[in-house]
PDB file of C-alpha atoms and ligand atoms in Angstrom:
ATOM      1  CA  MET A   1     -27.268  43.569-126.555  1.00 95.00           C
ATOM      2  CA  ASN A   2     -27.609  45.291-130.044  1.00 97.00           C
ATOM      3  CA  ILE A   3     -27.401  49.075-130.058  1.00 98.00           C
ATOM      4  CA  LEU A   4     -28.640  50.818-133.198  1.00 98.00           C
ATOM      5  CA  HIS A   5     -26.964  54.262-133.534  1.00 98.00           C
ATOM      6  CA  VAL A   6     -28.781  56.399-136.076  1.00 98.00           C
ATOM      7  CA  THR A   7     -27.122  59.674-136.966  1.00 98.00           C
ATOM      8  CA  CYS A   8     -28.284  62.326-139.336  1.00 98.00           C
ATOM      9  CA  SER A   9     -26.441  65.524-139.053  1.00 97.00           C
ATOM     10  CA  PRO A  10     -24.877  66.890-142.203  1.00 96.00           C
ATOM     11  CA  ARG A  11     -21.757  67.531-140.127  1.00 96.00           C
ATOM     12  CA  GLY A  12     -21.247  63.840-139.618  1.00 96.00           C
ATOM     13  CA  GLU A  13     -18.948  62.800-136.735  1.00 96.00           C
ATOM     14  CA  SER A  14     -17.905  66.392-136.067  1.00 97.00           C
ATOM     15  CA  SER A  15     -21.507  67.184-135.123  1.00 98.00           C
ATOM     16  CA  GLU A  16     -22.792  68.152-131.767  1.00 98.00           C
ATOM     17  CA  SER A  17     -25.546  65.563-131.806  1.00 98.00           C
ATOM     18  CA  HIS A  18     -23.089  62.852-132.776  1.00 98.00           C
ATOM     19  CA  ARG A  19     -20.838  63.890-129.947  1.00 98.00           C
ATOM     20  CA  LEU A  20     -23.661  63.715-127.413  1.00 98.00           C
ATOM     21  CA  SER A  21     -24.843  60.460-128.651  1.00 98.00           C
ATOM     22  CA  LYS A  22     -21.240  58.955-128.224  1.00 98.00           C
ATOM     23  CA  THR A  23     -21.435  59.951-124.628  1.00 98.00           C
ATOM     24  CA  ILE A  24     -24.749  57.977-124.260  1.00 98.00           C
ATOM     25  CA  ILE A  25     -23.308  55.010-126.083  1.00 98.00           C
ATOM     26  CA  GLY A  26     -20.130  55.261-123.743  1.00 97.00           C
ATOM     27  CA  CYS A  27     -22.488  54.827-120.759  1.00 97.00           C
ATOM     28  CA  LEU A  28     -24.409  51.998-122.435  1.00 97.00           C
ATOM     29  CA  LEU A  29     -21.120  50.122-123.260  1.00 97.00           C
ATOM     30  CA  GLN A  30     -19.821  50.710-119.661  1.00 95.00           C
ATOM     31  CA  ALA A  31     -22.867  48.770-118.247  1.00 93.00           C
ATOM     32  CA  ASN A  32     -22.871  46.255-121.271  1.00 95.00           C
ATOM     33  CA  PRO A  33     -19.224  45.826-122.506  1.00 95.00           C
ATOM     34  CA  ALA A  34     -20.227  42.995-124.854  1.00 96.00           C
ATOM     35  CA  ALA A  35     -22.889  45.096-126.652  1.00 97.00           C
ATOM     36  CA  THR A  36     -22.604  45.543-130.456  1.00 98.00           C
ATOM     37  CA  VAL A  37     -23.100  49.008-131.999  1.00 98.00           C
ATOM     38  CA  ILE A  38     -24.546  49.196-135.408  1.00 98.00           C
ATOM     39  CA  ASN A  39     -23.936  52.668-136.904  1.00 97.00           C
ATOM     40  CA  ARG A  40     -26.646  53.781-139.393  1.00 97.00           C
ATOM     41  CA  VAL A  41     -25.673  57.023-140.984  1.00 97.00           C
ATOM     42  CA  VAL A  42     -28.773  58.587-142.613  1.00 96.00           C
ATOM     43  CA  GLY A  43     -27.458  62.210-143.026  1.00 90.00           C
ATOM     44  CA  ALA A  44     -27.204  64.154-146.266  1.00 85.00           C
ATOM     45  CA  THR A  45     -27.985  61.839-149.216  1.00 86.00           C
ATOM     46  CA  ALA A  46     -27.241  58.477-147.434  1.00 85.00           C
ATOM     47  CA  LEU A  47     -30.738  57.099-147.968  1.00 89.00           C
ATOM     48  CA  THR A  48     -32.662  56.944-151.240  1.00 88.00           C
ATOM     49  CA  PRO A  49     -35.994  58.754-151.113  1.00 89.00           C
ATOM     50  CA  ILE A  50     -39.121  56.666-150.893  1.00 89.00           C
ATOM     51  CA  ASP A  51     -40.556  56.207-154.359  1.00 91.00           C
ATOM     52  CA  GLU A  52     -43.719  55.173-156.211  1.00 91.00           C
ATOM     53  CA  PRO A  53     -43.554  51.351-155.411  1.00 88.00           C
ATOM     54  CA  TYR A  54     -43.134  52.350-151.719  1.00 90.00           C
ATOM     55  CA  ALA A  55     -46.074  54.790-151.803  1.00 89.00           C
ATOM     56  CA  MET A  56     -48.249  52.313-153.539  1.00 88.00           C
ATOM     57  CA  SER A  57     -47.396  49.615-150.899  1.00 86.00           C
ATOM     58  CA  GLN A  58     -48.883  51.901-148.241  1.00 84.00           C
ATOM     59  CA  GLN A  59     -52.299  51.689-149.733  1.00 83.00           C
ATOM     60  CA  ALA A  60     -55.034  49.385-148.674  1.00 75.00           C
ATOM     61  CA  LEU A  61     -54.963  45.919-150.446  1.00 72.00           C
ATOM     62  CA  ALA A  62     -51.614  46.642-151.840  1.00 68.00           C
ATOM     63  CA  ASP A  63     -49.568  43.833-153.492  1.00 63.00           C
ATOM     64  CA  VAL A  64     -46.445  42.637-151.632  1.00 70.00           C
ATOM     65  CA  THR A  65     -43.561  43.917-153.670  1.00 73.00           C
ATOM     66  CA  GLU A  66     -39.753  44.251-153.221  1.00 79.00           C
ATOM     67  CA  ALA A  67     -39.587  46.977-155.900  1.00 83.00           C
ATOM     68  CA  GLY A  68     -37.854  50.296-155.769  1.00 86.00           C
ATOM     69  CA  SER A  69     -37.097  51.611-152.165  1.00 90.00           C
ATOM     70  CA  ILE A  70     -39.100  48.786-150.540  1.00 93.00           C
ATOM     71  CA  ALA A  71     -35.937  46.705-150.331  1.00 93.00           C
ATOM     72  CA  LEU A  72     -34.121  49.518-148.519  1.00 95.00           C
ATOM     73  CA  SER A  73     -37.072  49.964-146.101  1.00 96.00           C
ATOM     74  CA  ASN A  74     -37.127  46.250-145.386  1.00 96.00           C
ATOM     75  CA  GLY A  75     -33.434  46.395-144.475  1.00 96.00           C
ATOM     76  CA  LEU A  76     -33.856  49.438-142.230  1.00 98.00           C
ATOM     77  CA  ILE A  77     -36.838  47.869-140.455  1.00 98.00           C
ATOM     78  CA  GLU A  78     -34.982  44.591-139.851  1.00 98.00           C
ATOM     79  CA  GLU A  79     -32.078  46.512-138.448  1.00 98.00           C
ATOM     80  CA  LEU A  80     -34.533  48.301-136.078  1.00 98.00           C
ATOM     81  CA  GLN A  81     -36.274  45.079-135.105  1.00 98.00           C
ATOM     82  CA  LEU A  82     -32.932  43.537-134.196  1.00 97.00           C
ATOM     83  CA  ALA A  83     -31.947  46.473-131.987  1.00 98.00           C
ATOM     84  CA  ASP A  84     -32.309  46.145-128.172  1.00 97.00           C
ATOM     85  CA  VAL A  85     -31.610  49.814-127.742  1.00 98.00           C
ATOM     86  CA  LEU A  86     -31.934  52.708-130.163  1.00 98.00           C
ATOM     87  CA  VAL A  87     -29.804  55.874-129.949  1.00 98.00           C
ATOM     88  CA  ILE A  88     -30.817  58.652-132.299  1.00 98.00           C
ATOM     89  CA  ALA A  89     -28.488  61.698-132.813  1.00 98.00           C
ATOM     90  CA  THR A  90     -30.342  64.645-134.315  1.00 98.00           C
ATOM     91  CA  PRO A  91     -29.771  68.411-134.723  1.00 98.00           C
ATOM     92  CA  MET A  92     -32.967  70.603-134.609  1.00 98.00           C
ATOM     93  CA  HIS A  93     -33.709  71.921-138.051  1.00 97.00           C
ATOM     94  CA  ASN A  94     -36.438  74.516-138.331  1.00 97.00           C
ATOM     95  CA  PHE A  95     -37.937  73.557-134.980  1.00 98.00           C
ATOM     96  CA  ALA A  96     -38.126  69.932-136.016  1.00 98.00           C
ATOM     97  CA  VAL A  97     -36.043  66.909-137.142  1.00 98.00           C
ATOM     98  CA  PRO A  98     -33.820  67.287-140.237  1.00 97.00           C
ATOM     99  CA  ALA A  99     -35.238  66.053-143.601  1.00 96.00           C
ATOM    100  CA  ALA A 100     -32.656  63.176-143.407  1.00 97.00           C
ATOM    101  CA  LEU A 101     -34.101  61.801-140.219  1.00 98.00           C
ATOM    102  CA  LYS A 102     -37.588  62.316-141.489  1.00 98.00           C
ATOM    103  CA  LEU A 103     -36.738  60.075-144.456  1.00 97.00           C
ATOM    104  CA  TRP A 104     -35.316  57.380-142.266  1.00 98.00           C
ATOM    105  CA  ILE A 105     -38.642  57.514-140.261  1.00 98.00           C
ATOM    106  CA  ASP A 106     -40.656  57.317-143.517  1.00 97.00           C
ATOM    107  CA  HIS A 107     -38.712  54.124-144.406  1.00 97.00           C
ATOM    108  CA  VAL A 108     -39.286  52.451-141.108  1.00 98.00           C
ATOM    109  CA  ALA A 109     -42.850  53.707-140.127  1.00 98.00           C
ATOM    110  CA  ARG A 110     -44.500  51.357-142.568  1.00 96.00           C
ATOM    111  CA  VAL A 111     -48.128  50.024-142.618  1.00 95.00           C
ATOM    112  CA  ARG A 112     -48.299  46.274-142.150  1.00 93.00           C
ATOM    113  CA  ARG A 113     -44.665  46.129-141.070  1.00 95.00           C
ATOM    114  CA  THR A 114     -44.301  48.495-137.998  1.00 97.00           C
ATOM    115  CA  PHE A 115     -47.967  49.534-137.473  1.00 96.00           C
ATOM    116  CA  ASN A 116     -51.400  48.489-138.652  1.00 95.00           C
ATOM    117  CA  VAL A 117     -54.453  50.538-139.414  1.00 93.00           C
ATOM    118  CA  GLY A 118     -57.851  49.421-138.250  1.00 91.00           C
ATOM    119  CA  ALA A 119     -61.229  50.777-137.412  1.00 91.00           C
ATOM    120  CA  GLN A 120     -59.999  52.093-134.106  1.00 88.00           C
ATOM    121  CA  GLY A 121     -56.896  53.778-135.527  1.00 92.00           C
ATOM    122  CA  LYS A 122     -53.311  52.722-135.751  1.00 95.00           C
ATOM    123  CA  THR A 123     -51.728  49.853-133.654  1.00 96.00           C
ATOM    124  CA  SER A 124     -47.986  49.408-133.236  1.00 97.00           C
ATOM    125  CA  LEU A 125     -46.246  46.239-134.417  1.00 97.00           C
ATOM    126  CA  LEU A 126     -42.704  46.808-132.834  1.00 98.00           C
ATOM    127  CA  ARG A 127     -41.821  45.656-129.299  1.00 96.00           C
ATOM    128  CA  ASP A 128     -40.839  48.498-127.087  1.00 97.00           C
ATOM    129  CA  ARG A 129     -37.277  49.135-126.159  1.00 97.00           C
ATOM    130  CA  PRO A 130     -35.229  52.009-124.736  1.00 98.00           C
ATOM    131  CA  VAL A 131     -34.627  54.876-127.148  1.00 98.00           C
ATOM    132  CA  TYR A 132     -32.091  57.639-126.327  1.00 98.00           C
ATOM    133  CA  VAL A 133     -32.390  60.860-128.350  1.00 98.00           C
ATOM    134  CA  ALA A 134     -29.366  63.130-128.521  1.00 98.00           C
ATOM    135  CA  VAL A 135     -30.487  66.567-129.697  1.00 98.00           C
ATOM    136  CA  ALA A 136     -28.319  69.623-130.615  1.00 98.00           C
ATOM    137  CA  SER A 137     -29.742  73.018-131.295  1.00 98.00           C
ATOM    138  CA  GLY A 138     -28.390  76.430-132.087  1.00 97.00           C
ATOM    139  CA  GLY A 139     -30.754  78.190-129.682  1.00 98.00           C
ATOM    140  CA  ARG A 140     -32.757  76.930-126.688  1.00 97.00           C
ATOM    141  CA  PHE A 141     -36.003  75.178-127.121  1.00 98.00           C
ATOM    142  CA  SER A 142     -36.680  73.958-123.478  1.00 97.00           C
ATOM    143  CA  GLY A 143     -37.029  75.693-120.145  1.00 95.00           C
ATOM    144  CA  LEU A 144     -37.840  79.275-119.289  1.00 95.00           C
ATOM    145  CA  THR A 145     -35.224  80.841-121.737  1.00 92.00           C
ATOM    146  CA  ALA A 146     -36.628  79.022-124.768  1.00 96.00           C
ATOM    147  CA  ARG A 147     -37.474  81.590-127.580  1.00 93.00           C
ATOM    148  CA  GLN A 148     -38.702  79.085-130.241  1.00 98.00           C
ATOM    149  CA  PRO A 149     -41.148  76.246-130.660  1.00 98.00           C
ATOM    150  CA  ASP A 150     -40.152  72.635-130.312  1.00 98.00           C
ATOM    151  CA  PHE A 151     -41.893  70.287-132.767  1.00 98.00           C
ATOM    152  CA  LEU A 152     -38.994  67.801-132.643  1.00 98.00           C
ATOM    153  CA  THR A 153     -39.735  66.308-129.294  1.00 98.00           C
ATOM    154  CA  PRO A 154     -43.533  65.903-129.600  1.00 98.00           C
ATOM    155  CA  TYR A 155     -43.092  64.633-133.228  1.00 98.00           C
ATOM    156  CA  LEU A 156     -40.588  61.863-132.302  1.00 98.00           C
ATOM    157  CA  LYS A 157     -42.799  60.855-129.358  1.00 98.00           C
ATOM    158  CA  ALA A 158     -45.747  60.584-131.671  1.00 98.00           C
ATOM    159  CA  VAL A 159     -44.277  58.845-134.560  1.00 98.00           C
ATOM    160  CA  LEU A 160     -42.074  56.454-132.525  1.00 98.00           C
ATOM    161  CA  GLY A 161     -45.074  55.662-130.299  1.00 97.00           C
ATOM    162  CA  MET A 162     -47.111  54.879-133.351  1.00 97.00           C
ATOM    163  CA  ILE A 163     -44.701  51.988-134.157  1.00 98.00           C
ATOM    164  CA  GLY A 164     -44.362  50.864-130.531  1.00 97.00           C
ATOM    165  CA  LEU A 165     -41.510  52.783-129.139  1.00 98.00           C
ATOM    166  CA  HIS A 166     -42.622  54.480-125.957  1.00 97.00           C
ATOM    167  CA  ASP A 167     -39.493  54.221-123.642  1.00 97.00           C
ATOM    168  CA  LEU A 168     -37.925  57.538-124.901  1.00 98.00           C
ATOM    169  CA  HIS A 169     -35.177  59.552-123.115  1.00 98.00           C
ATOM    170  CA  PHE A 170     -34.330  62.934-124.566  1.00 98.00           C
ATOM    171  CA  PHE A 171     -30.985  64.725-123.767  1.00 98.00           C
ATOM    172  CA  SER A 172     -30.190  68.072-125.473  1.00 98.00           C
ATOM    173  CA  VAL A 173     -27.216  70.410-125.968  1.00 98.00           C
ATOM    174  CA  GLU A 174     -29.071  73.644-126.503  1.00 98.00           C
ATOM    175  CA  GLY A 175     -27.519  76.971-127.544  1.00 97.00           C
ATOM    176  CA  THR A 176     -24.632  75.687-129.730  1.00 98.00           C
ATOM    177  CA  ALA A 177     -24.737  79.064-131.637  1.00 97.00           C
ATOM    178  CA  MET A 178     -24.456  81.115-128.409  1.00 96.00           C
ATOM    179  CA  GLY A 179     -20.660  81.278-128.177  1.00 97.00           C
ATOM    180  CA  PRO A 180     -17.993  78.952-126.737  1.00 98.00           C
ATOM    181  CA  ASP A 181     -18.816  79.692-123.143  1.00 98.00           C
ATOM    182  CA  ALA A 182     -22.542  78.903-123.421  1.00 96.00           C
ATOM    183  CA  LEU A 183     -21.699  75.897-125.567  1.00 98.00           C
ATOM    184  CA  ASN A 184     -19.264  74.545-122.968  1.00 98.00           C
ATOM    185  CA  ALA A 185     -21.720  75.063-120.138  1.00 97.00           C
ATOM    186  CA  ALA A 186     -24.521  73.331-122.134  1.00 97.00           C
ATOM    187  CA  ARG A 187     -22.145  70.394-122.904  1.00 98.00           C
ATOM    188  CA  ASP A 188     -21.187  70.035-119.190  1.00 98.00           C
ATOM    189  CA  HIS A 189     -24.805  70.326-118.057  1.00 97.00           C
ATOM    190  CA  THR A 190     -25.938  67.705-120.507  1.00 98.00           C
ATOM    191  CA  GLN A 191     -23.168  65.369-119.893  1.00 97.00           C
ATOM    192  CA  GLN A 192     -23.991  65.414-116.214  1.00 97.00           C
ATOM    193  CA  ALA A 193     -27.600  64.715-116.890  1.00 98.00           C
ATOM    194  CA  VAL A 194     -26.510  61.698-118.953  1.00 98.00           C
ATOM    195  CA  ARG A 195     -24.234  60.505-116.271  1.00 96.00           C
ATOM    196  CA  ASP A 196     -26.903  60.985-113.629  1.00 97.00           C
ATOM    197  CA  HIS A 197     -29.403  59.099-115.721  1.00 97.00           C
ATOM    198  CA  PHE A 198     -27.253  55.990-116.120  1.00 96.00           C
ATOM    199  CA  SER A 199     -26.117  56.086-112.429  1.00 94.00           C
ATOM    200  CA  ALA A 200     -29.821  55.975-111.511  1.00 93.00           C
ATOM    201  CA  ASN A 201     -30.556  53.301-114.170  1.00 88.00           C
ATOM    202  CA  PRO A 202     -27.408  51.092-114.430  1.00 82.00           C
ATOM    203  CA  SER A 203     -28.912  48.098-116.139  1.00 79.00           C
ATOM    204  CA  VAL A 204     -30.400  48.898-119.509  1.00 79.00           C
ATOM    205  CA  GLU A 205     -32.449  45.947-120.522  1.00 67.00           C
ATOM    206  CA  ALA A 206     -34.501  45.491-123.607  1.00 57.00           C
ATOM    207  CA  ASN A 207     -38.039  45.769-122.548  1.00 58.00           C
ATOM    208  CA  ALA A 208     -40.314  42.730-122.318  1.00 52.00           C
ATOM    209  CA  PRO A 209     -42.203  41.950-125.530  1.00 52.00           C
ATOM    210  CA  SER A 210     -45.272  44.191-125.518  1.00 59.00           C
ATOM    211  CA  GLN A 211     -48.695  43.746-126.952  1.00 60.00           C
ATOM    212  CA  PRO A 212     -49.608  46.027-129.871  1.00 64.00           C
ATOM    213  CA  THR A 213     -50.708  49.405-128.525  1.00 69.00           C
ATOM    214  CA  LEU A 214     -53.407  51.485-130.019  1.00 69.00           C
ATOM    215  CA  PHE A 215     -51.889  54.782-131.063  1.00 65.00           C
ATOM    216  CA  SER A 216     -53.520  57.647-129.108  1.00 55.00           C
ATOM    217  CA  ALA A 217     -51.067  60.466-129.132  1.00 49.00           C
TER     218      ALA A 217
HETATM  219  C1  LIG B 301     -31.121  73.966-141.897  1.00 74.36           C
HETATM  220  C2  LIG B 301     -30.927  74.296-140.429  1.00 74.36           C
HETATM  221  C3  LIG B 301     -31.966  74.721-139.633  1.00 74.36           C
HETATM  222  C4  LIG B 301     -31.794  75.008-138.285  1.00 74.36           C
HETATM  223  N1  LIG B 301     -32.849  75.285-137.490  1.00 74.36           N
HETATM  224  C5  LIG B 301     -32.652  75.498-136.174  1.00 74.36           C
HETATM  225  C6  LIG B 301     -33.852  75.781-135.319  1.00 74.36           C
HETATM  226  O1  LIG B 301     -34.974  75.650-135.766  1.00 74.36           O
HETATM  227  N2  LIG B 301     -33.505  75.948-134.028  1.00 74.36           N
HETATM  228  C7  LIG B 301     -32.283  76.007-133.539  1.00 74.36           C
HETATM  229  O2  LIG B 301     -32.184  76.158-132.380  1.00 74.36           O
HETATM  230  N3  LIG B 301     -31.252  75.731-134.303  1.00 74.36           N
HETATM  231  C8  LIG B 301     -31.369  75.511-135.688  1.00 74.36           C
HETATM  232  N4  LIG B 301     -30.244  75.217-136.363  1.00 74.36           N
HETATM  233  C9  LIG B 301     -28.934  75.146-135.800  1.00 74.36           C
HETATM  234  C10 LIG B 301     -28.583  73.680-135.420  1.00 74.36           C
HETATM  235  O3  LIG B 301     -29.566  73.094-134.634  1.00 74.36           O
HETATM  236  C11 LIG B 301     -27.261  73.711-134.576  1.00 74.36           C
HETATM  237  O4  LIG B 301     -26.289  74.278-135.388  1.00 74.36           O
HETATM  238  C12 LIG B 301     -26.881  72.367-134.051  1.00 74.36           C
HETATM  239  O5  LIG B 301     -25.930  72.479-133.057  1.00 74.36           O
HETATM  240  C13 LIG B 301     -26.479  71.494-135.112  1.00 74.36           C
HETATM  241  O6  LIG B 301     -26.234  70.164-134.519  1.00 74.36           O
HETATM  242  P1  LIG B 301     -25.203  69.193-135.280  1.00 74.36           P
HETATM  243  O7  LIG B 301     -23.805  69.718-134.919  1.00 74.36           O
HETATM  244  O8  LIG B 301     -25.411  67.853-134.501  1.00 74.36           O
HETATM  245  O9  LIG B 301     -25.550  69.194-136.694  1.00 74.36           O
HETATM  246  C14 LIG B 301     -30.459  74.957-137.722  1.00 74.36           C
HETATM  247  C15 LIG B 301     -29.435  74.541-138.591  1.00 74.36           C
HETATM  248  C16 LIG B 301     -29.588  74.272-139.940  1.00 74.36           C
HETATM  249  C17 LIG B 301     -28.405  73.903-140.766  1.00 74.36           C
END
């Protein structure tokens, strides 16, 4: 089993989202000790921005080209295609995903490669597979005590759904800026939620190949 671990915090391995994603990967490895983990760090300036050849390739009747950032995009898409399980570690930045993760998404959500556009809308081209999203946020964005909007969760559901990834599982450590007691309580609560999830779903299998789905978020 191949696990693709995408991390995007500017705080690297010290980050809360990375820490949570490692807990998830620990559970995956417990159930699948022979699994391979590919670490794809996309934080800070790790990825080259998309450029003109890439933008041109997204147009109708575009020439097939390997120019500019297309080669990088090809590599990132191949890495995603080979993954049986995807683990994304992300902080919340301004109610949404950080720019660095958005850039990775811009590289992998590509017309004629991971989705198609037709008269009825967009159809996905990737086979579905489990996706675990480890979120860290300074304040709370879910539940009755949330005091801010959450564009991160619906955005990831929509854009990953567009390319065929629907089997999403979100875990979050919320309130990292609310002091050490709140942080420790949030960590304990979320770690328990992760453990409960994997106890209830011990065998994580790559999903059966799926037919392209019409995007209708
Ligand atoms: C640019 C920026 C924007 C942020 N925006 C939010 C936000 O909208 N909501 C929130 O709860 N926390 C926000 N935070 C705080 C981070 O989500 C919080 O520090 C989180 O724990 C960072 O996770 P990490 O350690 O994985 O990077 C922001 C932090 C930065 C640097």
